[in-house]
PDB file of C-alpha atoms in Angstrom:
ATOM      1  CA  MET B   1      12.095   9.950   3.987  1.00 96.00           C
ATOM      2  CA  LYS B   2       8.968   7.852   4.191  1.00 98.00           C
ATOM      3  CA  LEU B   3       8.377   6.487   7.683  1.00 98.00           C
ATOM      4  CA  ILE B   4       5.375   4.307   8.423  1.00 98.00           C
ATOM      5  CA  ILE B   5       4.617   3.658  12.073  1.00 98.00           C
ATOM      6  CA  SER B   6       2.338   0.634  12.202  1.00 97.00           C
ATOM      7  CA  GLY B   7       0.461  -0.775  15.152  1.00 97.00           C
ATOM      8  CA  ARG B   8      -2.876  -1.444  16.726  1.00 95.00           C
ATOM      9  CA  SER B   9      -5.048   1.141  18.425  1.00 89.00           C
ATOM     10  CA  GLY B  10      -3.429   2.264  21.673  1.00 90.00           C
ATOM     11  CA  SER B  11       0.045   1.018  20.749  1.00 96.00           C
ATOM     12  CA  GLY B  12       1.671   4.461  20.871  1.00 96.00           C
ATOM     13  CA  LYS B  13       1.722   5.568  17.219  1.00 97.00           C
ATOM     14  CA  SER B  14       0.264   9.023  17.855  1.00 96.00           C
ATOM     15  CA  THR B  15       2.294   9.564  21.018  1.00 96.00           C
ATOM     16  CA  LEU B  16       5.497   8.826  19.122  1.00 97.00           C
ATOM     17  CA  ILE B  17       4.488  11.133  16.271  1.00 97.00           C
ATOM     18  CA  ASN B  18       3.676  13.952  18.717  1.00 95.00           C
ATOM     19  CA  ASP B  19       7.104  13.537  20.325  1.00 96.00           C
ATOM     20  CA  ILE B  20       8.778  13.612  16.908  1.00 96.00           C
ATOM     21  CA  ILE B  21       6.932  16.793  15.913  1.00 94.00           C
ATOM     22  CA  LYS B  22       8.032  18.553  19.118  1.00 93.00           C
ATOM     23  CA  LYS B  23      11.666  17.493  18.768  1.00 93.00           C
ATOM     24  CA  LEU B  24      12.032  18.300  15.066  1.00 91.00           C
ATOM     25  CA  ASN B  25      10.859  21.891  15.512  1.00 85.00           C
ATOM     26  CA  THR B  26      10.011  22.263  11.828  1.00 92.00           C
ATOM     27  CA  PRO B  27       6.800  23.322  10.045  1.00 94.00           C
ATOM     28  CA  VAL B  28       4.415  20.397   9.790  1.00 97.00           C
ATOM     29  CA  TYR B  29       1.661  19.726   7.250  1.00 98.00           C
ATOM     30  CA  GLY B  30      -0.976  17.034   7.002  1.00 98.00           C
ATOM     31  CA  PHE B  31      -3.496  15.819   9.538  1.00 98.00           C
ATOM     32  CA  ILE B  32      -4.276  14.012  12.743  1.00 97.00           C
ATOM     33  CA  THR B  33      -7.424  12.065  13.514  1.00 95.00           C
ATOM     34  CA  LYS B  34      -8.861  11.815  17.007  1.00 89.00           C
ATOM     35  CA  LYS B  35     -11.716  10.008  18.752  1.00 84.00           C
ATOM     36  CA  TYR B  36     -13.620  12.045  21.317  1.00 83.00           C
ATOM     37  CA  ASP B  37     -16.158  11.365  24.061  1.00 70.00           C
ATOM     38  CA  VAL B  38     -15.216   7.712  24.395  1.00 63.00           C
ATOM     39  CA  GLN B  39     -17.201   7.303  27.640  1.00 62.00           C
ATOM     40  CA  SER B  40     -20.596   7.957  26.016  1.00 62.00           C
ATOM     41  CA  GLY B  41     -20.424   4.826  23.859  1.00 67.00           C
ATOM     42  CA  THR B  42     -20.563   6.809  20.629  1.00 76.00           C
ATOM     43  CA  CYS B  43     -17.150   8.173  19.730  1.00 87.00           C
ATOM     44  CA  PRO B  44     -17.166  10.871  17.058  1.00 92.00           C
ATOM     45  CA  VAL B  45     -13.934  10.870  15.063  1.00 93.00           C
ATOM     46  CA  TYR B  46     -12.548  14.096  13.586  1.00 95.00           C
ATOM     47  CA  ILE B  47      -9.775  14.862  11.131  1.00 97.00           C
ATOM     48  CA  HIS B  48      -7.777  17.982  11.975  1.00 97.00           C
ATOM     49  CA  ALA B  49      -5.480  19.923   9.639  1.00 97.00           C
ATOM     50  CA  LEU B  50      -2.109  20.459  11.317  1.00 96.00           C
ATOM     51  CA  THR B  51      -1.891  23.963   9.827  1.00 94.00           C
ATOM     52  CA  LYS B  52      -5.155  25.110  11.495  1.00 94.00           C
ATOM     53  CA  PRO B  53      -6.591  25.204  15.026  1.00 93.00           C
ATOM     54  CA  LEU B  54      -8.542  22.118  16.115  1.00 92.00           C
ATOM     55  CA  SER B  55     -12.087  22.138  14.809  1.00 89.00           C
ATOM     56  CA  PHE B  56     -15.126  20.058  15.784  1.00 91.00           C
ATOM     57  CA  SER B  57     -17.857  20.310  13.166  1.00 93.00           C
ATOM     58  CA  GLU B  58     -19.748  18.192  10.698  1.00 94.00           C
ATOM     59  CA  ALA B  59     -17.295  19.445   8.044  1.00 96.00           C
ATOM     60  CA  ASN B  60     -14.431  17.455   9.579  1.00 96.00           C
ATOM     61  CA  ARG B  61     -16.240  14.610  11.379  1.00 95.00           C
ATOM     62  CA  ILE B  62     -15.092  11.562   9.453  1.00 96.00           C
ATOM     63  CA  GLY B  63     -17.376   9.199  11.324  1.00 93.00           C
ATOM     64  CA  SER B  64     -17.980   7.644  14.681  1.00 90.00           C
ATOM     65  CA  CYS B  65     -17.508   4.379  16.468  1.00 81.00           C
ATOM     66  CA  ARG B  66     -20.206   2.572  18.395  1.00 75.00           C
ATOM     67  CA  ASP B  67     -19.685  -0.888  19.823  1.00 70.00           C
ATOM     68  CA  GLN B  68     -16.521  -1.404  17.717  1.00 68.00           C
ATOM     69  CA  LYS B  69     -18.493  -0.674  14.513  1.00 75.00           C
ATOM     70  CA  PRO B  70     -17.410   2.403  12.560  1.00 77.00           C
ATOM     71  CA  GLU B  71     -19.819   4.777  10.877  1.00 87.00           C
ATOM     72  CA  LYS B  72     -17.840   5.930   7.842  1.00 93.00           C
ATOM     73  CA  ARG B  73     -18.186   9.268   6.077  1.00 95.00           C
ATOM     74  CA  PRO B  74     -15.901   8.941   3.020  1.00 97.00           C
ATOM     75  CA  PHE B  75     -17.183  12.212   1.538  1.00 97.00           C
ATOM     76  CA  ILE B  76     -15.497  14.076   4.435  1.00 97.00           C
ATOM     77  CA  PHE B  77     -12.174  12.419   3.614  1.00 98.00           C
ATOM     78  CA  ASP B  78     -12.724  13.353  -0.039  1.00 98.00           C
ATOM     79  CA  SER B  79     -13.332  17.000   0.856  1.00 98.00           C
ATOM     80  CA  TYR B  80     -11.733  18.065   4.156  1.00 97.00           C
ATOM     81  CA  GLY B  81      -9.216  15.218   4.166  1.00 98.00           C
ATOM     82  CA  VAL B  82      -7.926  16.191   0.725  1.00 98.00           C
ATOM     83  CA  TYR B  83      -7.792  19.832   1.878  1.00 97.00           C
ATOM     84  CA  THR B  84      -5.396  18.853   4.708  1.00 98.00           C
ATOM     85  CA  LEU B  85      -2.946  17.556   2.093  1.00 98.00           C
ATOM     86  CA  LYS B  86      -3.011  20.561  -0.273  1.00 97.00           C
ATOM     87  CA  ASP B  87      -0.441  23.309  -0.866  1.00 96.00           C
ATOM     88  CA  ILE B  88       2.456  21.488   0.765  1.00 98.00           C
ATOM     89  CA  PRO B  89       5.930  22.762  -0.198  1.00 97.00           C
ATOM     90  CA  GLU B  90       8.396  20.222  -1.587  1.00 96.00           C
ATOM     91  CA  GLY B  91      10.648  18.798   1.117  1.00 95.00           C
ATOM     92  CA  ALA B  92       8.169  19.599   3.898  1.00 97.00           C
ATOM     93  CA  LEU B  93       7.340  17.229   6.731  1.00 97.00           C
ATOM     94  CA  VAL B  94       3.896  15.703   6.222  1.00 98.00           C
ATOM     95  CA  ILE B  95       2.143  13.845   9.026  1.00 98.00           C
ATOM     96  CA  MET B  96      -0.729  11.467   8.322  1.00 98.00           C
ATOM     97  CA  ASP B  97      -1.990  10.271  11.693  1.00 97.00           C
ATOM     98  CA  GLU B  98      -3.705   7.960  11.200  1.00 94.00           C
ATOM     99  CA  LEU B  99      -4.560   5.950   8.140  1.00 97.00           C
ATOM    100  CA  GLY B 100      -7.058   3.208   8.914  1.00 91.00           C
ATOM    101  CA  VAL B 101     -10.235   1.521   7.764  1.00 89.00           C
ATOM    102  CA  MET B 102     -12.649   4.471   7.720  1.00 91.00           C
ATOM    103  CA  GLU B 103     -11.275   5.938   4.480  1.00 93.00           C
ATOM    104  CA  GLU B 104     -11.491   2.737   2.449  1.00 91.00           C
ATOM    105  CA  GLU B 105     -14.185   4.207   0.129  1.00 95.00           C
ATOM    106  CA  ALA B 106     -12.700   7.713  -0.128  1.00 97.00           C
ATOM    107  CA  LYS B 107     -11.218   7.602  -3.635  1.00 98.00           C
ATOM    108  CA  ARG B 108     -10.004  11.221  -3.888  1.00 98.00           C
ATOM    109  CA  PHE B 109      -8.438  11.104  -0.442  1.00 98.00           C
ATOM    110  CA  LYS B 110      -6.629   7.827  -1.084  1.00 98.00           C
ATOM    111  CA  LYS B 111      -5.337   9.164  -4.406  1.00 98.00           C
ATOM    112  CA  ARG B 112      -3.933  12.243  -2.632  1.00 98.00           C
ATOM    113  CA  VAL B 113      -2.368  10.095   0.121  1.00 98.00           C
ATOM    114  CA  PHE B 114      -0.457   8.133  -2.529  1.00 98.00           C
ATOM    115  CA  GLU B 115       0.597  11.352  -4.299  1.00 98.00           C
ATOM    116  CA  VAL B 116       2.075  12.556  -1.008  1.00 98.00           C
ATOM    117  CA  MET B 117       3.643   9.184  -0.186  1.00 98.00           C
ATOM    118  CA  ASN B 118       5.297   9.090  -3.620  1.00 97.00           C
ATOM    119  CA  GLY B 119       6.068  12.811  -3.784  1.00 97.00           C
ATOM    120  CA  LYS B 120       9.035  14.934  -2.770  1.00 97.00           C
ATOM    121  CA  TYR B 121       8.055  15.190   0.882  1.00 98.00           C
ATOM    122  CA  ASN B 122       9.261  13.790   4.175  1.00 97.00           C
ATOM    123  CA  VAL B 123       6.347  11.695   5.403  1.00 98.00           C
ATOM    124  CA  ILE B 124       5.513  10.123   8.726  1.00 98.00           C
ATOM    125  CA  ALA B 125       2.333   8.059   8.560  1.00 98.00           C
ATOM    126  CA  ALA B 126       0.635   6.180  11.373  1.00 98.00           C
ATOM    127  CA  VAL B 127      -1.033   3.100   9.919  1.00 98.00           C
ATOM    128  CA  ARG B 128      -3.425   0.732  11.657  1.00 94.00           C
ATOM    129  CA  ASP B 129      -2.276  -2.875  11.811  1.00 94.00           C
ATOM    130  CA  LYS B 130      -5.369  -4.009   9.896  1.00 93.00           C
ATOM    131  CA  HIS B 131      -5.108  -5.624   6.477  1.00 94.00           C
ATOM    132  CA  THR B 132      -7.112  -3.853   3.789  1.00 95.00           C
ATOM    133  CA  LEU B 133      -6.128  -3.210   0.195  1.00 96.00           C
ATOM    134  CA  PHE B 134      -5.485   0.478   0.982  1.00 97.00           C
ATOM    135  CA  LEU B 135      -3.398  -0.108   4.114  1.00 97.00           C
ATOM    136  CA  ASP B 136      -1.411  -2.927   2.514  1.00 97.00           C
ATOM    137  CA  GLU B 137      -0.645  -0.651  -0.468  1.00 97.00           C
ATOM    138  CA  ILE B 138       0.537   2.086   1.917  1.00 97.00           C
ATOM    139  CA  ARG B 139       2.870  -0.357   3.664  1.00 96.00           C
ATOM    140  CA  ALA B 140       4.201  -1.394   0.231  1.00 97.00           C
ATOM    141  CA  VAL B 141       5.164   2.139  -0.907  1.00 97.00           C
ATOM    142  CA  LYS B 142       8.616   2.087  -2.463  1.00 94.00           C
ATOM    143  CA  ASN B 143      11.421   3.289  -0.156  1.00 94.00           C
ATOM    144  CA  ALA B 144       9.131   3.463   2.876  1.00 97.00           C
ATOM    145  CA  GLU B 145      10.592   2.226   6.128  1.00 98.00           C
ATOM    146  CA  ILE B 146       8.178   0.553   8.525  1.00 98.00           C
ATOM    147  CA  VAL B 147       8.467   0.633  12.286  1.00 98.00           C
ATOM    148  CA  ASN B 148       6.050  -1.717  14.043  1.00 98.00           C
ATOM    149  CA  ILE B 149       5.090  -0.464  17.490  1.00 98.00           C
ATOM    150  CA  SER B 150       3.343  -2.223  20.351  1.00 97.00           C
ATOM    151  CA  GLU B 151       2.915  -1.783  24.083  1.00 95.00           C
ATOM    152  CA  ASN B 152       5.920  -4.103  24.556  1.00 96.00           C
ATOM    153  CA  ASN B 153       8.430  -2.434  22.206  1.00 97.00           C
ATOM    154  CA  ARG B 154       7.691   1.301  22.415  1.00 96.00           C
ATOM    155  CA  THR B 155      11.223   2.279  23.448  1.00 97.00           C
ATOM    156  CA  ALA B 156      12.909   0.187  20.752  1.00 97.00           C
ATOM    157  CA  ALA B 157      10.414   1.360  18.110  1.00 98.00           C
ATOM    158  CA  ALA B 158      11.035   5.001  19.039  1.00 97.00           C
ATOM    159  CA  LYS B 159      14.810   4.531  18.793  1.00 98.00           C
ATOM    160  CA  ARG B 160      14.441   2.981  15.342  1.00 98.00           C
ATOM    161  CA  ALA B 161      12.084   5.769  14.188  1.00 98.00           C
ATOM    162  CA  TYR B 162      14.495   8.462  15.407  1.00 97.00           C
ATOM    163  CA  ALA B 163      17.407   6.745  13.655  1.00 97.00           C
ATOM    164  CA  ILE B 164      15.464   6.884  10.369  1.00 97.00           C
ATOM    165  CA  ILE B 165      14.529  10.534  10.914  1.00 96.00           C
ATOM    166  CA  ASN B 166      18.043  11.592  11.952  1.00 94.00           C
ATOM    167  CA  LYS B 167      19.458   9.989   8.801  1.00 93.00           C
ATOM    168  CA  ALA B 168      16.980  11.986   6.683  1.00 91.00           C
ATOM    169  CA  TYR B 169      17.579  15.302   8.462  1.00 84.00           C
ATOM    170  CA  LYS B 170      21.414  15.239   8.478  1.00 76.00           C
TER     171      LYS B 170
END
């Protein structure tokens, strides 16, 4: 199963993925990315391995946002980001939340993302609704099913996502 949940920031991608993780009750691999300290104007963004406790250090800070302009740190994706996608057993559930514009220059990370997307894993990936070469290639992965989510269709999008997942986990 390859499920891509696509939508803009704040549309509910991560909330849906968190609900799925709780309901599936299965070991999960991969990563989540989170913005922190939004009120200060500078929002550091961290990538967290799902197999480890949350960590907030320069080793996993993938960048920051200030005035809608991202500071990108592709070398963190190419080191820590790749680490989050290592040693995954075949057939495992892999979460990639989220794939966006900050990793555009991270060649090793993007290569590993495609290996996972095309590998023998069950994948749920949250993908920003932006159009970049990387994100468009993710949405074009063979056999991937895309669920577009927005503030207006969250319930319907969740039902469709669960139908895809239930079919895969029969």
